[in-house]
């Protein structure tokens, strides 16, 4: 019997083979249109920028229907509802046509992030209220001395997956107690569409026509639209009559203004990336730590010196090589929990565990690049949004992305991201930026593939072109580029809040 064995293809992407190319060819934006992969990315970027910079989707002269906002939560995610309070306050100040009294208060404990936002001037010093005070305040008609008779008319729950259980029953009772002209709107901030325990409360609110859902990215908006439409089209009459199809679902991009943090001018150890951050809880289901560690170990075996390391037989690990052409690369795991780093990577990978707010952001800002490393089962491209994306933007650190990430987070542009082909892992892309020898493993062929000897339109030729263009664009991004991107995002956020306050 003859047996055919399939051996791994080794696509050898050696930077040295590209040096001559880069020495004579400088990157031009037009290059991106020469390959469909990059052309489609640029079209998406242009569409995103057009959407972000669009004129207001409402008549700014119309009065607010919601003037007194309460943001409440019993859990975390202050990095989401803190910026939302800032945007609401800014819109109230800039766009209130009738100069009627307005207010926004946060009902929660005060985590370090909110203290920071107050310190840098994003939030007023008196923005906080005790969490347990909401039950009394939601029923009060004497809460505002400059607006007698007015009541809280918009409630935002920061994490509805938990907060609707905590606050929902009392809020529903308060809503029913109010006269018809004093009803409030409930907005549910959501982060994970797969967390379903709170779904049982939605119908009570959707039937009352006073319910909106607020994710922090477009792909989660699409997830909830699909889910609500499915429920609305159910054979179950009770579901159909819950009016799910009329629930408004909008995105708010929780990007803070860290201008006064301050965002220090970026400095680099070298012209190659020397530091990267992987941010998130130490859970394999959220971030693919195992794959990242395996990639690093393999790449260091191939070309440790290019990464700034050498192998120590005595210590049985990679240690810094003082004779290397560039400083050693360090990967920071910024999060909390428990994680075992392979012994051979103890000097390469640093765990920054449960940092306080200011040290957290100071460390983040000092990084050269952000590695998302989303796990396949984490749902960060389908049903939940990652705060890492927003953290990278507000700290002016480029995010290493794929086309799939750009499609799920379409407000991202080339001014804040570094686009890698799918065929390259994050560590392989960083290795190429450092001038390291990189061997990308691909199964399904019976021999080695020499890119130089292949003729177009072979897919590997396209991969080689994509890698060249990735490297041509470089890995550094400018503060001015980040500023332009954030300004467009903030305009979009203000447009949404303008609609929210008008029930649009």
GROMACS .gro file of C-alpha atoms in nm:
model
  504
    1UNK     CA    1   0.000   0.000   0.000
    2UNK     CA    2   0.126   0.346  -0.085
    3UNK     CA    3   0.076   0.611   0.181
    4UNK     CA    4   0.106   0.982   0.109
    5UNK     CA    5   0.241   1.190   0.394
    6UNK     CA    6   0.166   1.564   0.407
    7UNK     CA    7   0.450   1.766   0.547
    8UNK     CA    8   0.429   2.124   0.679
    9UNK     CA    9   0.509   2.397   0.436
   10UNK     CA   10   0.772   2.637   0.565
   11UNK     CA   11   0.721   2.981   0.419
   12UNK     CA   12   1.049   3.150   0.503
   13UNK     CA   13   1.007   3.524   0.533
   14UNK     CA   14   1.357   3.655   0.591
   15UNK     CA   15   1.391   4.028   0.631
   16UNK     CA   16   1.741   4.021   0.487
   17UNK     CA   17   1.593   3.921   0.149
   18UNK     CA   18   1.384   4.237   0.155
   19UNK     CA   19   1.653   4.485   0.256
   20UNK     CA   20   1.741   4.584  -0.101
   21UNK     CA   21   1.374   4.639  -0.175
   22UNK     CA   22   1.331   4.877   0.117
   23UNK     CA   23   1.655   5.062   0.046
   24UNK     CA   24   1.531   5.177  -0.297
   25UNK     CA   25   1.152   5.189  -0.252
   26UNK     CA   26   0.985   5.428  -0.013
   27UNK     CA   27   0.627   5.374   0.090
   28UNK     CA   28   0.368   5.567  -0.108
   29UNK     CA   29  -0.003   5.562  -0.020
   30UNK     CA   30  -0.077   5.455  -0.378
   31UNK     CA   31   0.091   5.123  -0.312
   32UNK     CA   32  -0.206   5.018  -0.106
   33UNK     CA   33  -0.430   5.016  -0.414
   34UNK     CA   34  -0.208   4.769  -0.596
   35UNK     CA   35  -0.315   4.467  -0.396
   36UNK     CA   36  -0.679   4.386  -0.331
   37UNK     CA   37  -0.614   4.304   0.033
   38UNK     CA   38  -0.488   4.652   0.106
   39UNK     CA   39  -0.719   4.825  -0.138
   40UNK     CA   40  -1.024   4.684   0.037
   41UNK     CA   41  -0.877   4.793   0.371
   42UNK     CA   42  -0.832   5.146   0.242
   43UNK     CA   43  -1.190   5.155   0.114
   44UNK     CA   44  -1.317   5.050   0.455
   45UNK     CA   45  -1.099   5.317   0.615
   46UNK     CA   46  -1.239   5.581   0.380
   47UNK     CA   47  -1.596   5.468   0.451
   48UNK     CA   48  -1.526   5.478   0.823
   49UNK     CA   49  -1.379   5.828   0.806
   50UNK     CA   50  -1.673   5.951   0.599
   51UNK     CA   51  -1.915   5.809   0.855
   52UNK     CA   52  -1.724   5.952   1.150
   53UNK     CA   53  -1.704   6.300   0.999
   54UNK     CA   54  -2.065   6.317   0.883
   55UNK     CA   55  -2.285   6.610   0.979
   56UNK     CA   56  -2.527   6.572   1.274
   57UNK     CA   57  -2.806   6.324   1.211
   58UNK     CA   58  -3.060   6.549   1.383
   59UNK     CA   59  -3.168   6.912   1.393
   60UNK     CA   60  -2.944   7.074   1.658
   61UNK     CA   61  -3.204   7.341   1.723
   62UNK     CA   62  -3.456   7.092   1.860
   63UNK     CA   63  -3.475   7.079   2.241
   64UNK     CA   64  -3.358   6.792   2.454
   65UNK     CA   65  -3.630   6.556   2.572
   66UNK     CA   66  -3.390   6.412   2.832
   67UNK     CA   67  -3.213   6.672   3.045
   68UNK     CA   68  -3.128   6.497   3.373
   69UNK     CA   69  -2.917   6.184   3.337
   70UNK     CA   70  -2.831   5.924   3.600
   71UNK     CA   71  -2.557   5.670   3.521
   72UNK     CA   72  -2.560   5.380   3.767
   73UNK     CA   73  -2.369   5.057   3.815
   74UNK     CA   74  -2.300   4.800   4.080
   75UNK     CA   75  -1.984   4.667   3.913
   76UNK     CA   76  -1.685   4.793   3.712
   77UNK     CA   77  -1.638   4.919   3.355
   78UNK     CA   78  -1.578   5.277   3.465
   79UNK     CA   79  -1.360   5.308   3.153
   80UNK     CA   80  -1.688   5.287   2.958
   81UNK     CA   81  -1.944   5.487   3.154
   82UNK     CA   82  -1.691   5.750   3.266
   83UNK     CA   83  -1.627   5.874   2.911
   84UNK     CA   84  -2.001   5.850   2.841
   85UNK     CA   85  -2.070   6.090   3.129
   86UNK     CA   86  -1.806   6.322   2.982
   87UNK     CA   87  -1.964   6.318   2.637
   88UNK     CA   88  -2.314   6.375   2.777
   89UNK     CA   89  -2.190   6.672   2.978
   90UNK     CA   90  -2.011   6.817   2.676
   91UNK     CA   91  -2.319   6.784   2.452
   92UNK     CA   92  -2.541   6.940   2.717
   93UNK     CA   93  -2.304   7.234   2.744
   94UNK     CA   94  -2.249   7.287   2.371
   95UNK     CA   95  -2.579   7.198   2.212
   96UNK     CA   96  -2.861   7.283   2.452
   97UNK     CA   97  -3.061   7.528   2.239
   98UNK     CA   98  -3.297   7.657   2.508
   99UNK     CA   99  -3.040   7.684   2.788
  100UNK     CA  100  -3.260   7.481   3.018
  101UNK     CA  101  -3.099   7.327   3.328
  102UNK     CA  102  -2.923   6.996   3.265
  103UNK     CA  103  -2.732   6.750   3.479
  104UNK     CA  104  -2.546   6.419   3.471
  105UNK     CA  105  -2.460   6.218   3.783
  106UNK     CA  106  -2.288   5.884   3.839
  107UNK     CA  107  -2.435   5.652   4.102
  108UNK     CA  108  -2.158   5.413   4.200
  109UNK     CA  109  -1.849   5.376   4.408
  110UNK     CA  110  -1.555   5.580   4.287
  111UNK     CA  111  -1.293   5.360   4.118
  112UNK     CA  112  -0.952   5.502   4.044
  113UNK     CA  113  -1.037   5.564   3.679
  114UNK     CA  114  -1.317   5.808   3.768
  115UNK     CA  115  -1.086   5.983   4.014
  116UNK     CA  116  -0.838   6.021   3.729
  117UNK     CA  117  -1.105   6.163   3.495
  118UNK     CA  118  -1.199   6.416   3.760
  119UNK     CA  119  -0.835   6.508   3.816
  120UNK     CA  120  -0.768   6.575   3.447
  121UNK     CA  121  -1.087   6.778   3.406
  122UNK     CA  122  -1.301   6.537   3.205
  123UNK     CA  123  -1.560   6.505   3.482
  124UNK     CA  124  -1.677   6.766   3.736
  125UNK     CA  125  -1.572   6.713   4.096
  126UNK     CA  126  -1.936   6.676   4.211
  127UNK     CA  127  -2.037   6.414   3.952
  128UNK     CA  128  -2.060   6.125   4.200
  129UNK     CA  129  -2.363   6.018   4.402
  130UNK     CA  130  -2.393   5.720   4.640
  131UNK     CA  131  -2.513   5.412   4.455
  132UNK     CA  132  -2.797   5.343   4.699
  133UNK     CA  133  -2.926   5.699   4.658
  134UNK     CA  134  -3.066   5.621   4.313
  135UNK     CA  135  -3.381   5.456   4.449
  136UNK     CA  136  -3.473   5.777   4.632
  137UNK     CA  137  -3.357   6.019   4.363
  138UNK     CA  138  -3.546   5.844   4.082
  139UNK     CA  139  -3.870   5.924   4.269
  140UNK     CA  140  -3.783   6.282   4.364
  141UNK     CA  141  -3.940   6.589   4.201
  142UNK     CA  142  -3.732   6.829   4.415
  143UNK     CA  143  -3.387   6.705   4.318
  144UNK     CA  144  -3.287   7.011   4.115
  145UNK     CA  145  -3.303   7.351   4.282
  146UNK     CA  146  -3.271   7.530   3.947
  147UNK     CA  147  -3.534   7.313   3.780
  148UNK     CA  148  -3.817   7.255   4.026
  149UNK     CA  149  -4.051   6.973   3.937
  150UNK     CA  150  -3.800   6.812   3.703
  151UNK     CA  151  -3.704   6.450   3.757
  152UNK     CA  152  -3.434   6.214   3.635
  153UNK     CA  153  -3.548   6.134   3.281
  154UNK     CA  154  -3.266   5.914   3.150
  155UNK     CA  155  -3.106   5.624   3.336
  156UNK     CA  156  -2.797   5.449   3.197
  157UNK     CA  157  -2.690   5.119   3.353
  158UNK     CA  158  -2.315   5.074   3.304
  159UNK     CA  159  -2.314   4.692   3.287
  160UNK     CA  160  -2.664   4.565   3.219
  161UNK     CA  161  -2.556   4.202   3.237
  162UNK     CA  162  -2.547   4.254   3.616
  163UNK     CA  163  -2.704   4.595   3.678
  164UNK     CA  164  -3.047   4.510   3.540
  165UNK     CA  165  -3.072   4.237   3.803
  166UNK     CA  166  -2.956   4.480   4.073
  167UNK     CA  167  -3.152   4.795   3.979
  168UNK     CA  168  -3.417   4.671   3.734
  169UNK     CA  169  -3.709   4.574   3.958
  170UNK     CA  170  -3.698   4.897   4.159
  171UNK     CA  171  -3.655   5.109   3.845
  172UNK     CA  172  -3.952   4.937   3.681
  173UNK     CA  173  -4.166   5.005   3.986
  174UNK     CA  174  -4.057   5.371   3.986
  175UNK     CA  175  -4.135   5.399   3.614
  176UNK     CA  176  -4.487   5.263   3.667
  177UNK     CA  177  -4.545   5.500   3.960
  178UNK     CA  178  -4.473   5.810   3.754
  179UNK     CA  179  -4.737   6.005   3.564
  180UNK     CA  180  -4.740   5.969   3.186
  181UNK     CA  181  -4.546   6.291   3.121
  182UNK     CA  182  -4.267   6.198   3.366
  183UNK     CA  183  -4.156   5.861   3.233
  184UNK     CA  184  -3.782   5.803   3.201
  185UNK     CA  185  -3.582   5.616   2.938
  186UNK     CA  186  -3.362   5.321   3.042
  187UNK     CA  187  -3.038   5.265   2.850
  188UNK     CA  188  -2.857   4.935   2.895
  189UNK     CA  189  -2.480   4.943   2.855
  190UNK     CA  190  -2.380   4.593   2.743
  191UNK     CA  191  -2.044   4.428   2.687
  192UNK     CA  192  -2.110   4.062   2.611
  193UNK     CA  193  -2.402   3.936   2.406
  194UNK     CA  194  -2.350   3.581   2.528
  195UNK     CA  195  -2.425   3.670   2.893
  196UNK     CA  196  -2.797   3.606   2.889
  197UNK     CA  197  -2.920   3.607   3.250
  198UNK     CA  198  -3.054   3.962   3.218
  199UNK     CA  199  -3.252   3.894   2.900
  200UNK     CA  200  -3.559   3.791   3.100
  201UNK     CA  201  -3.603   4.152   3.214
  202UNK     CA  202  -3.597   4.310   2.869
  203UNK     CA  203  -3.958   4.243   2.765
  204UNK     CA  204  -4.099   4.443   3.059
  205UNK     CA  205  -3.912   4.748   2.931
  206UNK     CA  206  -3.950   4.694   2.556
  207UNK     CA  207  -4.330   4.672   2.594
  208UNK     CA  208  -4.320   5.009   2.769
  209UNK     CA  209  -4.121   5.163   2.482
  210UNK     CA  210  -3.858   5.297   2.721
  211UNK     CA  211  -3.557   5.080   2.653
  212UNK     CA  212  -3.236   5.118   2.451
  213UNK     CA  213  -2.920   4.908   2.430
  214UNK     CA  214  -2.572   5.060   2.419
  215UNK     CA  215  -2.274   4.841   2.320
  216UNK     CA  216  -1.925   4.986   2.265
  217UNK     CA  217  -1.862   4.859   1.913
  218UNK     CA  218  -2.046   4.807   1.587
  219UNK     CA  219  -2.021   4.428   1.571
  220UNK     CA  220  -2.200   4.400   1.907
  221UNK     CA  221  -2.468   4.637   1.775
  222UNK     CA  222  -2.517   4.398   1.482
  223UNK     CA  223  -2.530   4.101   1.720
  224UNK     CA  224  -2.812   4.254   1.924
  225UNK     CA  225  -3.003   4.371   1.616
  226UNK     CA  226  -2.998   4.015   1.486
  227UNK     CA  227  -3.102   3.873   1.823
  228UNK     CA  228  -3.391   4.117   1.874
  229UNK     CA  229  -3.518   4.063   1.518
  230UNK     CA  230  -3.509   3.690   1.576
  231UNK     CA  231  -3.710   3.726   1.896
  232UNK     CA  232  -3.956   3.964   1.728
  233UNK     CA  233  -4.019   3.707   1.454
  234UNK     CA  234  -4.080   3.426   1.700
  235UNK     CA  235  -4.375   3.186   1.674
  236UNK     CA  236  -4.435   3.265   2.040
  237UNK     CA  237  -4.699   3.538   2.052
  238UNK     CA  238  -4.569   3.670   2.385
  239UNK     CA  239  -4.231   3.736   2.225
  240UNK     CA  240  -4.380   3.899   1.917
  241UNK     CA  241  -4.587   4.131   2.135
  242UNK     CA  242  -4.283   4.230   2.340
  243UNK     CA  243  -4.196   4.466   2.053
  244UNK     CA  244  -3.828   4.373   2.041
  245UNK     CA  245  -3.796   4.501   1.686
  246UNK     CA  246  -3.837   4.861   1.808
  247UNK     CA  247  -3.549   4.853   2.056
  248UNK     CA  248  -3.286   5.103   1.949
  249UNK     CA  249  -2.929   4.972   1.958
  250UNK     CA  250  -2.645   5.223   1.918
  251UNK     CA  251  -2.269   5.217   1.959
  252UNK     CA  252  -2.072   5.444   2.190
  253UNK     CA  253  -1.692   5.434   2.148
  254UNK     CA  254  -1.554   5.478   2.500
  255UNK     CA  255  -1.235   5.667   2.414
  256UNK     CA  256  -1.131   5.915   2.683
  257UNK     CA  257  -0.942   6.240   2.627
  258UNK     CA  258  -0.607   6.190   2.797
  259UNK     CA  259  -0.462   6.522   2.676
  260UNK     CA  260  -0.421   6.635   3.036
  261UNK     CA  261  -0.306   6.300   3.175
  262UNK     CA  262  -0.063   6.402   3.020
  263UNK     CA  263   0.017   6.212   2.704
  264UNK     CA  264   0.391   6.261   2.693
  265UNK     CA  265   0.571   6.288   2.357
  266UNK     CA  266   0.655   5.938   2.239
  267UNK     CA  267   1.015   5.822   2.277
  268UNK     CA  268   1.159   5.500   2.138
  269UNK     CA  269   1.453   5.290   2.248
  270UNK     CA  270   1.536   5.205   1.887
  271UNK     CA  271   1.395   5.197   1.535
  272UNK     CA  272   1.255   4.851   1.602
  273UNK     CA  273   0.972   4.763   1.843
  274UNK     CA  274   1.119   4.685   2.183
  275UNK     CA  275   0.803   4.657   2.390
  276UNK     CA  276   0.451   4.526   2.339
  277UNK     CA  277   0.154   4.499   2.570
  278UNK     CA  278  -0.109   4.226   2.585
  279UNK     CA  279  -0.386   4.360   2.809
  280UNK     CA  280  -0.664   4.158   2.969
  281UNK     CA  281  -0.745   3.913   3.243
  282UNK     CA  282  -0.512   3.613   3.249
  283UNK     CA  283  -0.766   3.376   3.097
  284UNK     CA  284  -0.690   3.158   2.797
  285UNK     CA  285  -1.052   3.189   2.689
  286UNK     CA  286  -1.009   3.563   2.645
  287UNK     CA  287  -0.651   3.598   2.516
  288UNK     CA  288  -0.454   3.327   2.338
  289UNK     CA  289  -0.154   3.332   2.572
  290UNK     CA  290  -0.051   2.977   2.483
  291UNK     CA  291  -0.017   3.060   2.115
  292UNK     CA  292   0.178   3.378   2.189
  293UNK     CA  293   0.420   3.193   2.416
  294UNK     CA  294   0.466   2.915   2.161
  295UNK     CA  295   0.536   3.168   1.886
  296UNK     CA  296   0.788   3.357   2.097
  297UNK     CA  297   0.973   3.040   2.194
  298UNK     CA  298   0.992   2.922   1.832
  299UNK     CA  299   1.104   3.259   1.697
  300UNK     CA  300   1.371   3.297   1.964
  301UNK     CA  301   1.508   2.956   1.873
  302UNK     CA  302   1.533   3.068   1.513
  303UNK     CA  303   1.699   3.408   1.567
  304UNK     CA  304   1.743   3.504   1.934
  305UNK     CA  305   1.999   3.775   1.857
  306UNK     CA  306   1.755   3.975   1.644
  307UNK     CA  307   1.520   3.978   1.942
  308UNK     CA  308   1.803   4.104   2.167
  309UNK     CA  309   1.860   3.771   2.347
  310UNK     CA  310   2.093   3.476   2.373
  311UNK     CA  311   2.038   3.131   2.519
  312UNK     CA  312   2.189   3.067   2.863
  313UNK     CA  313   2.273   2.700   2.910
  314UNK     CA  314   2.340   2.763   3.279
  315UNK     CA  315   2.006   2.936   3.349
  316UNK     CA  316   1.806   2.742   3.087
  317UNK     CA  317   1.637   3.053   2.956
  318UNK     CA  318   1.687   3.343   2.715
  319UNK     CA  319   1.879   3.634   2.861
  320UNK     CA  320   1.957   3.979   2.723
  321UNK     CA  321   2.243   3.985   2.472
  322UNK     CA  322   2.458   4.294   2.531
  323UNK     CA  323   2.615   4.253   2.187
  324UNK     CA  324   2.285   4.246   1.998
  325UNK     CA  325   2.223   4.530   1.751
  326UNK     CA  326   1.904   4.642   1.928
  327UNK     CA  327   1.767   4.638   2.285
  328UNK     CA  328   1.582   4.321   2.387
  329UNK     CA  329   1.213   4.288   2.314
  330UNK     CA  330   0.984   4.264   2.619
  331UNK     CA  331   0.620   4.154   2.617
  332UNK     CA  332   0.413   4.295   2.904
  333UNK     CA  333   0.107   4.104   3.022
  334UNK     CA  334  -0.104   4.379   3.175
  335UNK     CA  335  -0.392   4.228   3.369
  336UNK     CA  336  -0.488   4.024   3.671
  337UNK     CA  337  -0.529   3.663   3.771
  338UNK     CA  338  -0.287   3.374   3.755
  339UNK     CA  339  -0.069   3.282   3.461
  340UNK     CA  340   0.230   3.051   3.415
  341UNK     CA  341   0.495   3.187   3.182
  342UNK     CA  342   0.729   2.926   3.029
  343UNK     CA  343   1.057   2.914   3.217
  344UNK     CA  344   1.262   2.992   2.906
  345UNK     CA  345   1.067   3.319   2.859
  346UNK     CA  346   1.098   3.450   3.215
  347UNK     CA  347   1.315   3.744   3.102
  348UNK     CA  348   1.117   3.807   2.783
  349UNK     CA  349   0.764   3.817   2.929
  350UNK     CA  350   0.678   4.042   3.223
  351UNK     CA  351   0.355   4.010   3.420
  352UNK     CA  352   0.222   4.346   3.540
  353UNK     CA  353  -0.046   4.232   3.780
  354UNK     CA  354  -0.343   4.439   3.904
  355UNK     CA  355  -0.176   4.778   3.868
  356UNK     CA  356  -0.344   5.086   4.012
  357UNK     CA  357  -0.501   5.325   3.764
  358UNK     CA  358  -0.217   5.574   3.711
  359UNK     CA  359   0.065   5.315   3.690
  360UNK     CA  360  -0.155   5.111   3.455
  361UNK     CA  361  -0.191   5.394   3.204
  362UNK     CA  362   0.166   5.518   3.245
  363UNK     CA  363   0.292   5.171   3.155
  364UNK     CA  364   0.047   5.140   2.866
  365UNK     CA  365   0.158   5.473   2.720
  366UNK     CA  366   0.522   5.366   2.728
  367UNK     CA  367   0.460   5.064   2.502
  368UNK     CA  368   0.556   5.051   2.134
  369UNK     CA  369   0.266   4.838   2.012
  370UNK     CA  370  -0.048   4.662   2.140
  371UNK     CA  371  -0.104   4.290   2.076
  372UNK     CA  372  -0.477   4.197   2.092
  373UNK     CA  373  -0.422   3.815   2.079
  374UNK     CA  374  -0.796   3.749   2.095
  375UNK     CA  375  -0.883   3.385   2.156
  376UNK     CA  376  -1.099   3.220   1.893
  377UNK     CA  377  -1.374   3.144   2.143
  378UNK     CA  378  -1.368   3.482   2.314
  379UNK     CA  379  -1.619   3.642   2.079
  380UNK     CA  380  -1.432   3.970   2.050
  381UNK     CA  381  -1.509   3.989   1.679
  382UNK     CA  382  -1.871   3.876   1.702
  383UNK     CA  383  -2.062   3.925   2.028
  384UNK     CA  384  -1.851   4.132   2.269
  385UNK     CA  385  -1.619   4.430   2.246
  386UNK     CA  386  -1.268   4.461   2.381
  387UNK     CA  387  -1.173   4.764   2.590
  388UNK     CA  388  -0.813   4.705   2.476
  389UNK     CA  389  -0.902   4.869   2.145
  390UNK     CA  390  -1.017   5.190   2.314
  391UNK     CA  391  -0.730   5.185   2.563
  392UNK     CA  392  -0.480   5.171   2.278
  393UNK     CA  393  -0.640   5.470   2.104
  394UNK     CA  394  -0.663   5.698   2.405
  395UNK     CA  395  -0.300   5.625   2.497
  396UNK     CA  396  -0.168   5.673   2.141
  397UNK     CA  397  -0.023   5.323   2.109
  398UNK     CA  398  -0.074   5.150   1.770
  399UNK     CA  399  -0.283   4.834   1.766
  400UNK     CA  400  -0.158   4.535   1.567
  401UNK     CA  401  -0.466   4.428   1.372
  402UNK     CA  402  -0.601   4.203   1.100
  403UNK     CA  403  -0.868   4.277   0.844
  404UNK     CA  404  -1.119   4.097   1.070
  405UNK     CA  405  -1.049   4.337   1.356
  406UNK     CA  406  -1.094   4.637   1.126
  407UNK     CA  407  -1.429   4.498   1.011
  408UNK     CA  408  -1.551   4.449   1.368
  409UNK     CA  409  -1.418   4.787   1.488
  410UNK     CA  410  -1.472   4.997   1.173
  411UNK     CA  411  -1.389   5.330   1.337
  412UNK     CA  412  -1.024   5.222   1.344
  413UNK     CA  413  -0.804   5.365   1.070
  414UNK     CA  414  -0.442   5.333   0.961
  415UNK     CA  415  -0.359   5.632   1.183
  416UNK     CA  416  -0.393   5.414   1.492
  417UNK     CA  417  -0.326   5.062   1.368
  418UNK     CA  418  -0.065   4.838   1.208
  419UNK     CA  419  -0.225   4.595   0.963
  420UNK     CA  420  -0.076   4.245   0.936
  421UNK     CA  421  -0.179   3.968   0.696
  422UNK     CA  422  -0.375   3.681   0.852
  423UNK     CA  423  -0.091   3.446   0.762
  424UNK     CA  424   0.142   3.620   1.007
  425UNK     CA  425   0.088   3.590   1.380
  426UNK     CA  426   0.141   3.894   1.600
  427UNK     CA  427   0.484   3.776   1.715
  428UNK     CA  428   0.590   3.692   1.359
  429UNK     CA  429   0.494   4.044   1.245
  430UNK     CA  430   0.688   4.203   1.531
  431UNK     CA  431   0.984   3.976   1.452
  432UNK     CA  432   0.992   4.101   1.093
  433UNK     CA  433   0.983   4.462   1.215
  434UNK     CA  434   1.289   4.377   1.427
  435UNK     CA  435   1.474   4.228   1.130
  436UNK     CA  436   1.450   3.873   1.264
  437UNK     CA  437   1.439   3.558   1.059
  438UNK     CA  438   1.079   3.440   1.067
  439UNK     CA  439   0.948   3.102   0.956
  440UNK     CA  440   0.570   3.096   0.929
  441UNK     CA  441   0.428   2.742   0.953
  442UNK     CA  442   0.149   2.636   0.719
  443UNK     CA  443   0.015   2.284   0.677
  444UNK     CA  444  -0.112   2.120   0.359
  445UNK     CA  445   0.181   2.093   0.116
  446UNK     CA  446   0.443   1.830   0.055
  447UNK     CA  447   0.753   2.042   0.039
  448UNK     CA  448   0.925   2.375   0.106
  449UNK     CA  449   0.796   2.680  -0.079
  450UNK     CA  450   1.045   2.925  -0.227
  451UNK     CA  451   0.859   3.253  -0.271
  452UNK     CA  452   1.123   3.397  -0.506
  453UNK     CA  453   1.065   3.120  -0.764
  454UNK     CA  454   0.685   3.140  -0.775
  455UNK     CA  455   0.491   3.331  -1.037
  456UNK     CA  456   0.180   3.538  -0.979
  457UNK     CA  457  -0.106   3.499  -0.907
  458UNK     CA  458   0.012   3.241  -0.655
  459UNK     CA  459  -0.129   3.325  -0.312
  460UNK     CA  460   0.216   3.321  -0.153
  461UNK     CA  461   0.329   3.595  -0.390
  462UNK     CA  462   0.039   3.802  -0.260
  463UNK     CA  463   0.146   3.725   0.096
  464UNK     CA  464   0.499   3.839   0.020
  465UNK     CA  465   0.362   4.163  -0.127
  466UNK     CA  466   0.142   4.219   0.179
  467UNK     CA  467   0.436   4.165   0.411
  468UNK     CA  468   0.644   4.414   0.213
  469UNK     CA  469   0.371   4.674   0.236
  470UNK     CA  470   0.322   4.612   0.607
  471UNK     CA  471   0.691   4.673   0.665
  472UNK     CA  472   0.697   4.973   0.431
  473UNK     CA  473   0.431   5.148   0.638
  474UNK     CA  474   0.633   5.084   0.954
  475UNK     CA  475   0.508   5.029   1.305
  476UNK     CA  476   0.526   5.384   1.443
  477UNK     CA  477   0.224   5.613   1.438
  478UNK     CA  478   0.220   5.987   1.503
  479UNK     CA  479   0.046   6.169   1.787
  480UNK     CA  480  -0.114   6.401   1.532
  481UNK     CA  481  -0.260   6.101   1.351
  482UNK     CA  482  -0.405   5.966   1.674
  483UNK     CA  483  -0.547   6.309   1.750
  484UNK     CA  484  -0.726   6.324   1.415
  485UNK     CA  485  -0.870   5.977   1.466
  486UNK     CA  486  -0.991   6.054   1.818
  487UNK     CA  487  -1.146   6.384   1.714
  488UNK     CA  488  -1.356   6.202   1.457
  489UNK     CA  489  -1.459   5.939   1.712
  490UNK     CA  490  -1.559   6.206   1.962
  491UNK     CA  491  -1.770   6.379   1.695
  492UNK     CA  492  -1.950   6.052   1.632
  493UNK     CA  493  -2.006   6.002   2.005
  494UNK     CA  494  -2.149   6.352   2.036
  495UNK     CA  495  -2.382   6.286   1.745
  496UNK     CA  496  -2.512   5.972   1.917
  497UNK     CA  497  -2.560   6.152   2.250
  498UNK     CA  498  -2.742   6.433   2.069
  499UNK     CA  499  -2.986   6.173   1.936
  500UNK     CA  500  -3.008   5.997   2.272
  501UNK     CA  501  -3.112   6.315   2.452
  502UNK     CA  502  -3.380   6.374   2.189
  503UNK     CA  503  -3.516   6.015   2.189
  504UNK     CA  504  -3.402   5.969   1.828
   0.00000   0.00000   0.00000
